[in-house]
Coordinates of C-alpha atoms in Angstrom, one line a residue:
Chain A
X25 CA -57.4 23.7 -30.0
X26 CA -56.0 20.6 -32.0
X27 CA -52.5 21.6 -34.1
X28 CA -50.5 19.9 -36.6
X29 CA -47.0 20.7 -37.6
X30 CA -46.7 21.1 -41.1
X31 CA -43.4 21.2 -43.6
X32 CA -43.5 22.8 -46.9
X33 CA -39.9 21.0 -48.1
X34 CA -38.6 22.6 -51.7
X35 CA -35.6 22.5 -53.6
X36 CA -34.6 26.4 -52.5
X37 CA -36.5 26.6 -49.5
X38 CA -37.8 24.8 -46.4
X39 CA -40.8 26.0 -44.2
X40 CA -42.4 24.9 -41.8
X41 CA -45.8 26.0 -39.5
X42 CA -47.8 25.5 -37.1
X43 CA -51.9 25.1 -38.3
X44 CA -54.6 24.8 -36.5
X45 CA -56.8 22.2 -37.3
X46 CA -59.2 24.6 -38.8
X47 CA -56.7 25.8 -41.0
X48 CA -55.0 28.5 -39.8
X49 CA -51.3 29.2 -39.5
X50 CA -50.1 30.2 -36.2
X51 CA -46.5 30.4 -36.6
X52 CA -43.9 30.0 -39.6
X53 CA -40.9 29.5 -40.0
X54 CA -38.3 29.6 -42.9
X55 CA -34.8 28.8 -43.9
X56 CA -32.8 28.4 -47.4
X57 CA -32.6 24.6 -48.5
X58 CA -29.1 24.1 -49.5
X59 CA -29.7 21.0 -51.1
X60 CA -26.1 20.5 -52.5
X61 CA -24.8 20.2 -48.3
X62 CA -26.4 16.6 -48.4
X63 CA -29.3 15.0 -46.6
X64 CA -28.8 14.9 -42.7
X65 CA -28.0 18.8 -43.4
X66 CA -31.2 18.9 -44.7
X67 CA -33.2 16.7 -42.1
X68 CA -31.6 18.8 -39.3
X69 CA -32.3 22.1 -40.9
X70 CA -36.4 20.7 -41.1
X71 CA -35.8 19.6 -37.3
X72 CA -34.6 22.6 -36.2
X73 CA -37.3 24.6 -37.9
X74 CA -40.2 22.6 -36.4
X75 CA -38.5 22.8 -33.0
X76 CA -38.5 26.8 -33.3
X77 CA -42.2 27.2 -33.7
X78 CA -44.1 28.3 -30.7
X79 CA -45.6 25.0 -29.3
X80 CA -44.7 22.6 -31.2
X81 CA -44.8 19.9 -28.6
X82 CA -48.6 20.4 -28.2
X83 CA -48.9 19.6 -32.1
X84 CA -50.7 16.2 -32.7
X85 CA -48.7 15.0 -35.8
X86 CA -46.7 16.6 -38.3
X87 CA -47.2 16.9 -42.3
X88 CA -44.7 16.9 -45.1
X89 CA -45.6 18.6 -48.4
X90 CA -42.6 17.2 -50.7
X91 CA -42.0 17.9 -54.9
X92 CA -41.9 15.0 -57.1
X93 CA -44.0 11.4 -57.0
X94 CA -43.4 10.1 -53.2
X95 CA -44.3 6.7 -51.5
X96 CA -46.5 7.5 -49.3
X97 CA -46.6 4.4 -47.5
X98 CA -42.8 4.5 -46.5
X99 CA -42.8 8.9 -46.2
X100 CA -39.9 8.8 -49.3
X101 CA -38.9 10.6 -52.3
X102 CA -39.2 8.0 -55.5
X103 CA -37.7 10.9 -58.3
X104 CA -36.7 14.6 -57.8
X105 CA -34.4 16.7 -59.7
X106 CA -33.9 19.4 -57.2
X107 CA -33.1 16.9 -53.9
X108 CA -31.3 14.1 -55.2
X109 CA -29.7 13.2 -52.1
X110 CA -33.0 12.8 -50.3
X111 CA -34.9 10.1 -53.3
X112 CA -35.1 6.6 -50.7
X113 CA -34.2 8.3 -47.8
X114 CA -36.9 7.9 -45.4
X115 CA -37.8 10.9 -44.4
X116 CA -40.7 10.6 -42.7
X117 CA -39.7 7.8 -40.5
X118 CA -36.8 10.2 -39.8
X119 CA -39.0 12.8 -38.4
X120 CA -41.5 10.7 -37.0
X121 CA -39.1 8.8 -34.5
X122 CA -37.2 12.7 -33.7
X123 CA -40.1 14.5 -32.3
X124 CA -42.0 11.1 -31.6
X125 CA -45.0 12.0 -33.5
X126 CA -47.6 10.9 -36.2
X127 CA -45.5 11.8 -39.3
X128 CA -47.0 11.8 -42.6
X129 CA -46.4 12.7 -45.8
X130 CA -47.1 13.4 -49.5
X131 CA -46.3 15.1 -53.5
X132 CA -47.1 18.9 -52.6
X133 CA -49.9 19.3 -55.2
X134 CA -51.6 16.9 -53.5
X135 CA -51.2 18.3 -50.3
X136 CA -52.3 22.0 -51.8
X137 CA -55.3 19.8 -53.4
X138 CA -56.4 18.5 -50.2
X139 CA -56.1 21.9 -48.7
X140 CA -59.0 23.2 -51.3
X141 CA -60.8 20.2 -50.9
X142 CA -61.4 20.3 -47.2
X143 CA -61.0 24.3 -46.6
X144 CA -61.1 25.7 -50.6
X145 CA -63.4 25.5 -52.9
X146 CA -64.0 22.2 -52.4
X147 CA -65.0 22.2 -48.9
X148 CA -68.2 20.0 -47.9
X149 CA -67.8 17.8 -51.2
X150 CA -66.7 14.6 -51.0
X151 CA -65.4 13.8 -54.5
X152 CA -63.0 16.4 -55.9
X153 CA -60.5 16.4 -58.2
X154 CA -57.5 19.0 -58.1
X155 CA -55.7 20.2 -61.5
X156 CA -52.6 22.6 -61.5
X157 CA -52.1 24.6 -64.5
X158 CA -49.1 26.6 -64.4
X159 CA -45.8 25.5 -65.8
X160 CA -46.7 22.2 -65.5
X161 CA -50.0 20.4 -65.1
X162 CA -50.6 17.8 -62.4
X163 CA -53.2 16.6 -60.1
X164 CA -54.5 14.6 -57.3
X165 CA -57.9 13.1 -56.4
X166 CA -59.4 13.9 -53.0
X167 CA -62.3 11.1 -52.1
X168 CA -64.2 11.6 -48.4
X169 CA -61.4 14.3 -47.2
X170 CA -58.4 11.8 -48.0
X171 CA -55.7 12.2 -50.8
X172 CA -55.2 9.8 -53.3
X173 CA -51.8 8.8 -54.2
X174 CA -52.0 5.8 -56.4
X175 CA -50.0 2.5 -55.9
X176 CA -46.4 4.3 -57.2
X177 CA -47.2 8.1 -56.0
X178 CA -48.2 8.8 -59.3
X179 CA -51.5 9.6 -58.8
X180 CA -52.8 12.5 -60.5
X181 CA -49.5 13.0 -62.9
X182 CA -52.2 13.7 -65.4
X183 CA -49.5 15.9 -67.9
X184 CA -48.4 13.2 -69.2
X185 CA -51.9 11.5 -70.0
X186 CA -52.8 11.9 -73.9
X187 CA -55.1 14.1 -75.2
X188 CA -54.8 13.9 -78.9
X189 CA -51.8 10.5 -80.0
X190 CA -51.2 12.0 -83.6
X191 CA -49.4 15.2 -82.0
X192 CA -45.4 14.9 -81.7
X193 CA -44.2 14.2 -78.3
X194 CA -42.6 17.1 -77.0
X195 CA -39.9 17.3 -74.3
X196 CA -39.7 13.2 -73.6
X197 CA -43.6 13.4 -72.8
X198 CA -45.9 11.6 -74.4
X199 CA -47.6 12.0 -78.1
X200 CA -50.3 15.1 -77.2
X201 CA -49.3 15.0 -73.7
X202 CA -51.3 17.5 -71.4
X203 CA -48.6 19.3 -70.4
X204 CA -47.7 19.6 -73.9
X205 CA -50.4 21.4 -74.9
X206 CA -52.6 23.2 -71.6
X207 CA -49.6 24.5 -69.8
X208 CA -48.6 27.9 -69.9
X209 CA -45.0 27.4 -71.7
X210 CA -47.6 25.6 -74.3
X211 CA -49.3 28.1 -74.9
X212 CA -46.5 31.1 -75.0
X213 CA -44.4 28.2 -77.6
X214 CA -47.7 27.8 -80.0
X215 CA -48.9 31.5 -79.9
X216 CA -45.2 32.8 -80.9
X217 CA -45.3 29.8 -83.2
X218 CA -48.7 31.0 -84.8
X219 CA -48.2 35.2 -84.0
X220 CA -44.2 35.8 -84.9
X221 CA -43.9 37.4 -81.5
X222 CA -42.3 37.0 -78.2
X223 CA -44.7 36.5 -75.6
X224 CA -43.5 36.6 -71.9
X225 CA -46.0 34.8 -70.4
X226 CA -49.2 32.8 -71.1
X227 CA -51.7 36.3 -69.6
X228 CA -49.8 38.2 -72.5
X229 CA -51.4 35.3 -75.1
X230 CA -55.0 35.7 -73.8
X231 CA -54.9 39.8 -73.7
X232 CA -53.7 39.6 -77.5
X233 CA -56.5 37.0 -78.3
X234 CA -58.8 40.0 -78.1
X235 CA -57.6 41.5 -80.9
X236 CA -55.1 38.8 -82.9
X237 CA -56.8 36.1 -84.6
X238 CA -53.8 33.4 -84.7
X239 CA -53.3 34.6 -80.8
X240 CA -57.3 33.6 -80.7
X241 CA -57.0 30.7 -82.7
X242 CA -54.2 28.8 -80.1
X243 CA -56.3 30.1 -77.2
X244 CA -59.5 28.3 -78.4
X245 CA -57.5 25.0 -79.1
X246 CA -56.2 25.1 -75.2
X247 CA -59.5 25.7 -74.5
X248 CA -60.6 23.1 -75.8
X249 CA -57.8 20.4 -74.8
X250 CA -58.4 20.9 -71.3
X251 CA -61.9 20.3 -71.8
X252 CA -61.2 16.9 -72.8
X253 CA -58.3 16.3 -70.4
X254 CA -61.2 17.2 -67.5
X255 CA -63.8 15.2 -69.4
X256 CA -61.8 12.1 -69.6
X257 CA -60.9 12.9 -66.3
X258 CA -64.6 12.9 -65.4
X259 CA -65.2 9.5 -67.3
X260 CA -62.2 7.7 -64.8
X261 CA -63.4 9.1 -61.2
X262 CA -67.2 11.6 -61.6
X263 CA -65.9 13.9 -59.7
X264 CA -68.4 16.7 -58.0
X265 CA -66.1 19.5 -58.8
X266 CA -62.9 20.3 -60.1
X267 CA -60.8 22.6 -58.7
X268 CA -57.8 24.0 -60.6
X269 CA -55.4 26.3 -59.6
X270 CA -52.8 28.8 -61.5
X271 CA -52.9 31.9 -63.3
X272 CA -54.2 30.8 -66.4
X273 CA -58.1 30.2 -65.7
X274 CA -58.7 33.3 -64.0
X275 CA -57.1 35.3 -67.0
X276 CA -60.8 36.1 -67.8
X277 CA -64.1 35.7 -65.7
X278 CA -66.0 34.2 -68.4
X279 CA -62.6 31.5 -69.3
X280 CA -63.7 29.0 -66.8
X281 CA -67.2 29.0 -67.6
X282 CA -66.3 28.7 -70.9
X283 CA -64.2 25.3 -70.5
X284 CA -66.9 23.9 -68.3
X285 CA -69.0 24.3 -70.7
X286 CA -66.8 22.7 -73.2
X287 CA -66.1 19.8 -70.9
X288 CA -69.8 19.3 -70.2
X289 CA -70.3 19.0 -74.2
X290 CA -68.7 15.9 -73.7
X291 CA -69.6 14.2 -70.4
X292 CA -73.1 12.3 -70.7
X293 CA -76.1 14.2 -70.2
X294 CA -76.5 12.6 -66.6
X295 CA -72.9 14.0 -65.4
X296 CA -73.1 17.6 -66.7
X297 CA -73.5 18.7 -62.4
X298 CA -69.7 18.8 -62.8
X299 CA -68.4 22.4 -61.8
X300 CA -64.9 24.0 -62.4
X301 CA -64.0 26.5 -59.3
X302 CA -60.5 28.2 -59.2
X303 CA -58.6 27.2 -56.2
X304 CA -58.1 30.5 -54.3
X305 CA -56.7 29.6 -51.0
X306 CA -53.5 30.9 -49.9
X307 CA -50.5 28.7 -48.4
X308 CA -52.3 25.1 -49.7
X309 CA -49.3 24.1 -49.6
X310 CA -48.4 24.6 -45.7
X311 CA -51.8 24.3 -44.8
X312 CA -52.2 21.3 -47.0
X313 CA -49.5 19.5 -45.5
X314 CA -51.3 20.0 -41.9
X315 CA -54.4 18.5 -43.6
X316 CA -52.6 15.8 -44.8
X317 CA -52.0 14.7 -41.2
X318 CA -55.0 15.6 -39.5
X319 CA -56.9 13.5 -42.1
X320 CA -54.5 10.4 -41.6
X321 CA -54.8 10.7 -38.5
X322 CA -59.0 10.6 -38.4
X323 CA -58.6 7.1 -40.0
Chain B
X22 CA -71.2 -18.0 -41.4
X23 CA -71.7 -14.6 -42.4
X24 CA -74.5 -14.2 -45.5
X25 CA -75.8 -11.5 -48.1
X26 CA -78.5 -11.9 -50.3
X27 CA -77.6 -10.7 -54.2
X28 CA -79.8 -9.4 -56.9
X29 CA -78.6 -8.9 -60.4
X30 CA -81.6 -7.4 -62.2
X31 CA -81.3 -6.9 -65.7
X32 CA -83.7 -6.4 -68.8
X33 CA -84.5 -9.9 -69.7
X34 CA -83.7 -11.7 -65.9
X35 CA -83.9 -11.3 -62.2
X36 CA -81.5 -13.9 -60.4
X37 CA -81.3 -13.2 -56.9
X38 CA -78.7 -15.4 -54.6
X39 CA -77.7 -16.2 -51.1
X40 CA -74.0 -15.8 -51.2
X41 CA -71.6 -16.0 -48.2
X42 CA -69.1 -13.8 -47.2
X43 CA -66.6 -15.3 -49.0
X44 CA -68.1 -15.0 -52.4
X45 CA -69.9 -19.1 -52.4
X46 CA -73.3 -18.8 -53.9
X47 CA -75.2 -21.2 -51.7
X48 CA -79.0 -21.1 -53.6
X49 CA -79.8 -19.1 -56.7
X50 CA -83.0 -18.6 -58.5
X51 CA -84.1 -17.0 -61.7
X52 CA -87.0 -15.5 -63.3
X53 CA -88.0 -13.6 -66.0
X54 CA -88.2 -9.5 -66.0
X55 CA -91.1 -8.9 -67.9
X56 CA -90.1 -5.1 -67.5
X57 CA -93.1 -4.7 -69.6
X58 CA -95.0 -5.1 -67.1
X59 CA -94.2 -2.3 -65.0
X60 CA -92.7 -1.4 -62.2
X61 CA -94.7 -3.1 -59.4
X62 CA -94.3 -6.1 -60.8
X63 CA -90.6 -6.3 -60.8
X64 CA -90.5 -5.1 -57.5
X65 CA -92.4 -8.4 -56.5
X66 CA -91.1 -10.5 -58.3
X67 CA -87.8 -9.9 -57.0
X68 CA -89.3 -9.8 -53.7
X69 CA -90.9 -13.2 -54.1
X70 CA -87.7 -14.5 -55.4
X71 CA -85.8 -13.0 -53.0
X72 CA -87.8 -14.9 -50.2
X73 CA -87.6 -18.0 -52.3
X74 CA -84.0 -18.3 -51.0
X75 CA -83.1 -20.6 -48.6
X76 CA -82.0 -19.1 -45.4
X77 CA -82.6 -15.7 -47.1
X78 CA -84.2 -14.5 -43.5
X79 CA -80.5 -15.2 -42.1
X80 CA -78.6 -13.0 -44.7
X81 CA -77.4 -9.6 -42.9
X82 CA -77.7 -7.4 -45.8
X83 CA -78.8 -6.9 -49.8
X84 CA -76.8 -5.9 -52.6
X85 CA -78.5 -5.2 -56.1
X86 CA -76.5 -4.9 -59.0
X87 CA -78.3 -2.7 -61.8
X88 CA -77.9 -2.1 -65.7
X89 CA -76.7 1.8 -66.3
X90 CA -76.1 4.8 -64.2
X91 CA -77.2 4.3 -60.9
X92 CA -77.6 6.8 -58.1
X93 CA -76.2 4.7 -55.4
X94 CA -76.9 7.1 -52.9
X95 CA -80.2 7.2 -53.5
X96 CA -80.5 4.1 -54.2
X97 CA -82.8 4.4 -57.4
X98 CA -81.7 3.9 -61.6
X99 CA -80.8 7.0 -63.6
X100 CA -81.1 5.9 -67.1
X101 CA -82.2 2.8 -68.4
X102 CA -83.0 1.6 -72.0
X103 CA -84.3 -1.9 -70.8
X104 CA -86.2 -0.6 -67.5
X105 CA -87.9 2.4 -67.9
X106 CA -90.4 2.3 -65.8
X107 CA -87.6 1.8 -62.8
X108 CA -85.9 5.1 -63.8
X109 CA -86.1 7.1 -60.7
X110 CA -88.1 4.8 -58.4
X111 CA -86.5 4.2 -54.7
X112 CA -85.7 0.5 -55.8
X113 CA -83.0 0.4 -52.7
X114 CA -85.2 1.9 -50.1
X115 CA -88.0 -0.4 -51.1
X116 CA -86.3 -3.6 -50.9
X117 CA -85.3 -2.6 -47.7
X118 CA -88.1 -1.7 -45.8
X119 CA -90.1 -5.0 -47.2
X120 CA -87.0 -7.1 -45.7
X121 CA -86.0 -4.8 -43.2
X122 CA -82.2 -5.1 -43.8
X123 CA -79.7 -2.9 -45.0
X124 CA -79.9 -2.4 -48.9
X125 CA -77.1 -1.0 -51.3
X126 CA -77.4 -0.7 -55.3
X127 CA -74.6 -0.2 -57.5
X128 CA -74.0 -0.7 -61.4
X129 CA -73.8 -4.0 -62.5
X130 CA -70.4 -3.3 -64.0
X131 CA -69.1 -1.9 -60.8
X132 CA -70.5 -4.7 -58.3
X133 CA -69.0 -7.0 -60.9
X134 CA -65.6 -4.9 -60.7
X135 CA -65.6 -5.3 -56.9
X136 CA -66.6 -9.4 -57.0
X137 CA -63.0 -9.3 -59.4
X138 CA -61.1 -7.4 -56.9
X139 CA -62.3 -8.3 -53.4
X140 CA -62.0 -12.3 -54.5
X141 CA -60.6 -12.8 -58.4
X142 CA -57.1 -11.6 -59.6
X143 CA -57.4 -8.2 -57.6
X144 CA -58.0 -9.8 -54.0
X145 CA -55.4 -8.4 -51.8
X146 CA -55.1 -5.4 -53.8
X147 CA -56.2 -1.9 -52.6
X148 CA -56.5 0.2 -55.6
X149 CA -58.0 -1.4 -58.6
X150 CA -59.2 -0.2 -61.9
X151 CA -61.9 -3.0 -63.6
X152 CA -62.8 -3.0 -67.1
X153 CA -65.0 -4.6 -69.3
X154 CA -64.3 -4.6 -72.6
X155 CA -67.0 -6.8 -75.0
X156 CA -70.1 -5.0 -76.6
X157 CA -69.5 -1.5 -75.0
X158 CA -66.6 -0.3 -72.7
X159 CA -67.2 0.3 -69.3
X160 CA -64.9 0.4 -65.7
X161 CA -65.0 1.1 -62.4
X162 CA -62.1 2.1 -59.2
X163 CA -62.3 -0.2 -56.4
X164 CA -60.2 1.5 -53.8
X165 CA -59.5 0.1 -50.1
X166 CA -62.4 -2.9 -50.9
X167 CA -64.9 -0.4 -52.1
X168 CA -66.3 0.4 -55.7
X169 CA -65.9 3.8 -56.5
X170 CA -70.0 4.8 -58.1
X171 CA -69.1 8.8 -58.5
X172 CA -70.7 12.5 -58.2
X173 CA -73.8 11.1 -60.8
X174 CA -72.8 7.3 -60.7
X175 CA -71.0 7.6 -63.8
X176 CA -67.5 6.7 -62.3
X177 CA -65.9 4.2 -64.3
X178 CA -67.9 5.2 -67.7
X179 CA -64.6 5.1 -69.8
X180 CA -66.7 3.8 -72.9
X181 CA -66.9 7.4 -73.8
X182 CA -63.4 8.8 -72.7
X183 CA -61.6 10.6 -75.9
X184 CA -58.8 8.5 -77.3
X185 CA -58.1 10.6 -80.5
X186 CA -60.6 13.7 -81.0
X187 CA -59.3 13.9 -84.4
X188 CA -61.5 11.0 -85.4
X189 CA -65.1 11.4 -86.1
X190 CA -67.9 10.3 -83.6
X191 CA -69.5 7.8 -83.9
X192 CA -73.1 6.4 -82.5
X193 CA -73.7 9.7 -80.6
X194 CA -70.4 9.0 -78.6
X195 CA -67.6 11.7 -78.5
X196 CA -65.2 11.7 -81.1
X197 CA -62.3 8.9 -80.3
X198 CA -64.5 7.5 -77.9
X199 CA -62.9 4.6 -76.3
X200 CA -65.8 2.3 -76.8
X201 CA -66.0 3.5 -80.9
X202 CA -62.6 2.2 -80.9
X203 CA -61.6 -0.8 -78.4
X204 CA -64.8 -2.4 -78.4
X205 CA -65.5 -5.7 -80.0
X206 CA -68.1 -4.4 -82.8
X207 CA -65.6 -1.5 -83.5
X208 CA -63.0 -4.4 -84.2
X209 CA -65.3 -6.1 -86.5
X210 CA -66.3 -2.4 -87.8
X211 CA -62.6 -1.7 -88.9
X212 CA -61.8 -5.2 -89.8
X213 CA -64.7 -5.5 -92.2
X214 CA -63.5 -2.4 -94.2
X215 CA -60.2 -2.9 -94.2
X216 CA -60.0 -6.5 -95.4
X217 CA -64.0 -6.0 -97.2
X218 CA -65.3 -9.0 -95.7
X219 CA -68.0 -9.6 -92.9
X220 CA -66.6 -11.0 -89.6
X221 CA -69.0 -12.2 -87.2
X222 CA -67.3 -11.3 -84.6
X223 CA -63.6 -9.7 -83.0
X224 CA -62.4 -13.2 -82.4
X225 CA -62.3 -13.7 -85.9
X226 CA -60.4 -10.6 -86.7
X227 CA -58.0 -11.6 -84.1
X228 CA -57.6 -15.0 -86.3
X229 CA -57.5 -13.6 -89.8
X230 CA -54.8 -10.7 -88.3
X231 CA -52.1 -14.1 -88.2
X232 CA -52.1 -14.4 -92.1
X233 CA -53.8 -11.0 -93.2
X234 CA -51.7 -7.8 -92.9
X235 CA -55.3 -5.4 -93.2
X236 CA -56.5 -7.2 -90.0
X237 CA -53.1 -7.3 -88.4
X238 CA -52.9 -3.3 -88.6
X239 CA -56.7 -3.3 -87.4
X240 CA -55.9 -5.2 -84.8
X241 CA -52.4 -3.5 -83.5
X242 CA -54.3 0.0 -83.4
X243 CA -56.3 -1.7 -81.5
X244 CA -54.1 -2.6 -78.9
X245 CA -52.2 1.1 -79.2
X246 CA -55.7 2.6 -78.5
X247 CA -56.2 0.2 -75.8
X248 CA -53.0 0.9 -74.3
X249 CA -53.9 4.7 -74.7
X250 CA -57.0 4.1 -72.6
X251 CA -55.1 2.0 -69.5
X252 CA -52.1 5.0 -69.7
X253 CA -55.0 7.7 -69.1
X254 CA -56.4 5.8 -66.3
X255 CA -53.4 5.3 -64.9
X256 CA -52.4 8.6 -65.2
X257 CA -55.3 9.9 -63.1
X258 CA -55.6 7.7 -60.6
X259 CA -52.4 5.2 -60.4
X260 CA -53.9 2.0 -59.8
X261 CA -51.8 -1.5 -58.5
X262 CA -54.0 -3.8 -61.0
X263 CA -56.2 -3.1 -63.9
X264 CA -58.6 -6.4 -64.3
X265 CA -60.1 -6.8 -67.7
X266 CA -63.1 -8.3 -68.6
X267 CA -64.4 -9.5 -71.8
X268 CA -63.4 -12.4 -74.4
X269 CA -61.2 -9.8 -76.1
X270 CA -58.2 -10.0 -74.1
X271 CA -58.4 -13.9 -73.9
X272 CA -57.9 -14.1 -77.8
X273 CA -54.5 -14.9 -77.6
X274 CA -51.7 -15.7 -75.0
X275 CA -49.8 -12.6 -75.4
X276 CA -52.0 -10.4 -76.0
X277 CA -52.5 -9.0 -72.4
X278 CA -48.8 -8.8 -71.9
X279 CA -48.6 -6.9 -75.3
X280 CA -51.3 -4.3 -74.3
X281 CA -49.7 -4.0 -71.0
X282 CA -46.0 -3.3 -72.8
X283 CA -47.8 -0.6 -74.4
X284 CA -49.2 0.8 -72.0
X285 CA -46.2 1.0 -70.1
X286 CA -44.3 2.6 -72.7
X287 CA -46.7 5.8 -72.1
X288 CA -46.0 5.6 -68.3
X289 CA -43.5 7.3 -66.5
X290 CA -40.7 5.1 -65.7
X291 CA -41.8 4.9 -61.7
X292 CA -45.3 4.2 -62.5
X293 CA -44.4 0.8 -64.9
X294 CA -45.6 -1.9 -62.1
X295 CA -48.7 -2.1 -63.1
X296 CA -50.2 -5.2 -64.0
X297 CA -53.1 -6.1 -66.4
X298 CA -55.1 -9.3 -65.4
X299 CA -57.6 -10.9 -67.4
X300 CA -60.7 -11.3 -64.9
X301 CA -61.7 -14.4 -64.9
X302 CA -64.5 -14.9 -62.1
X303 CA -67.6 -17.0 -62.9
X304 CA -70.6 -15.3 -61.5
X305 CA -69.0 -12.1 -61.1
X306 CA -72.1 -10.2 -61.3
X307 CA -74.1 -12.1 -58.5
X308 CA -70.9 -12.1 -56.1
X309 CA -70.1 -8.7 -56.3
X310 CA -73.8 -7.8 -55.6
X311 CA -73.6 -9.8 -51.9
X312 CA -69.9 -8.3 -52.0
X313 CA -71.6 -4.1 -52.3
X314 CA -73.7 -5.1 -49.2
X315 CA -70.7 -6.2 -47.3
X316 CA -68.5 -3.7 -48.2
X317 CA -70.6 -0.9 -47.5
X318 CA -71.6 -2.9 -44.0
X319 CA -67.9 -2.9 -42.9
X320 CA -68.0 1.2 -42.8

């Protein structure tokens, strides 16, 4: 059986596991961060946990899963708020000549993208494209099992892309940025804006939508944003499917096929195969960064 | 030397060419469509022109570059206003079991991209996005030397990608569609009721916006929905280089780097390397046709 090593690097915690090549996760491992103790305490802490999983040294190549845009090419952080120390550092070169291995890395939603793609949802399609809608909203593209990062890492950053220039641009994004308007602080902000309440969460919005026409009212207009954020999407790259994960689409089993629908309003008649899935799988984001090597790797 | 034979059908003419592998076409002849005429008879009469080549027996493979939607797979046309009676037909296959040599079809605006980015301002380049911008508004991604066709072969249909859903639709396209808005009859459109005269054509909006302020403001949205556009694309998919084609961009000598500002404004700060490039091949059409069977030979 073919493993890969794979590290799931965050601002409070490391982890890192051992996958199988089919996807499963034979051993894990875990340990705080501590970003503010400086990079080589962080490099060694990520060595030492991938030296503590059980047979390690039979693993073919090792993965990293990293927050923020990343260069791909040189296995670096370009921008991240939560490891500071770590943006140009090459990390992957770091690991790579350590345990003398394939070392390979990526931004973490688009190693959890490529996790659906080739063992989610996605599995057995060939042209996918990955959307996660939680806090914020990002994405990746997944073409014949590969991950695309773009020339600056940047691939995917699709909460920033505009979906309606006359709206005010709202925390340094863009005028009727995504993010602005499909994630689910949007959606809390407009619905206390438009109900007088408090809402704790985005779920909270949707259950009062039942009842609460102005609840109902902001629910339809996120609706219908992300139907033309995934449309436009779908006029760039045709994806078969798009798979998005976060709590917010499965708040209702009709809600997805709703927005498909939506989205499919727009698209040309000849492109309306498109399908929405909810990305289900648990641990993308170790199993992902496994992926991520395996399918470098197969190149 | 290496050679591909190239077909760029479209509803008036059939050219076919013997190009080599580095994009010379060596013998290129012409005919009319007749699409009229149904379907057999454009399959032999590109046939006969096809074998009308010199050294076309040599050439190790066949690219055909067709109007609309294409099902590249498949090898057979989707849609098609102009052709019909091809709609559906296994052009691809056909073509190659009369010549016995591989055959590949693609959009003529994508095999035109991939001409641009294999051998004009893109060569050397891996991730690409190609537009045209004259009548309608159309793209394609050329990633690693390979055009990007799409789940239904509508990748790169950006003519219909919202801009602004708060304006009204026009032609049947979405509301803000890109090509209702940042084509060259839109220009004239807007130009023609803001200053009440009749332009023949964007060119001479472009002229009349250096002394007339209601063609100037035409002319700057414009470029701000333009830049819209090439932010959204880049958002999704992050390429090095987009190449533009058309006469639009070449109306004067800052107006690329202008567009390109703009656009870069809406970018995140890492992401602001892109370039814009006017493409500028001669024969783009007929070159990338030879370039889709080489590409798709090098697999």
């Amino acid at each position: 059986m073919k493993t890969f090593i794979a590290v799931d690097l965050g601002g409070t915690n490391i982890r890192a596991a051992l996958v199988s090549e089919d996807g499963q996760i034979l051993d894990v491992k875990k340990d705080k961060t501590e970003a503010q103790l400086g990079k080589e305490h962080i490099m060694e802490k990520m060595e030492s946990l991938i030296a503590s999983l059980d047979g390690y040294k039979d693993a073919l190549g090792i993965g990293l899963g990293i927050p923020g845009p990343t260069d791909t090419v040189n296995g670096k952080i370009i921008i991240s708020n939560n490891l500071p120390d770590l943006v140009g550092y090459p990390i992957a070169d770091h690991i790579r000549n350590h345990f003398n291995k394939p070392t390979f890395m990526a931004n973490d939603v688009k190693v959890a993208g490529l996790a659906e793609a080739l063992l989610g949802e996605g599995k057995g399609k060939k042209n996918l494209y990955y959307l996660t809608i939680s806090t914020g909203v990002a994405g990746a593209m997944i073409l014949d099992g590969k991950v695309l990062s773009g020339f600056h890492g940047h691939g995917g950053e699709i909460g920033n892309a505009i979906i309606d220039p006359s709206r005010e641009p709202i925390n340094g994004l863009n005028p009727g940025a995504a993010e602005s308007w499909v994630s689910g602080p949007a959606i809390v902000r407009e619905a206390n804006k438009a109900c007088h309440k408090e809402f704790a969460h985005a779920g909270e919005v949707f259950e009062a939508a039942k009842s609460d026409e102005n609840a109902k009212a902001v629910v339809e207009r996120f609706k219908e944003d992300l139907a033309i954020l995934l449309a436009n999407v779908c006029f760039v790259c045709d994806p078969e499917r798009i798979l998005i994960q976060g709590g917010v689409m499965k708040s209702g089993s009709d809600f997805l096929e709703d927005v498909q629908e939506r989205m499919r309003k727009y698209l040309f008649p000849g492109m309306r195969e498109t399908t929405l899935a909810n990305a289900t799988m648990e641990e993308s984001g170790l199993v992902g960064a496994a992926m991520l090597a395996k399918s470098q790797m197969e190149d």
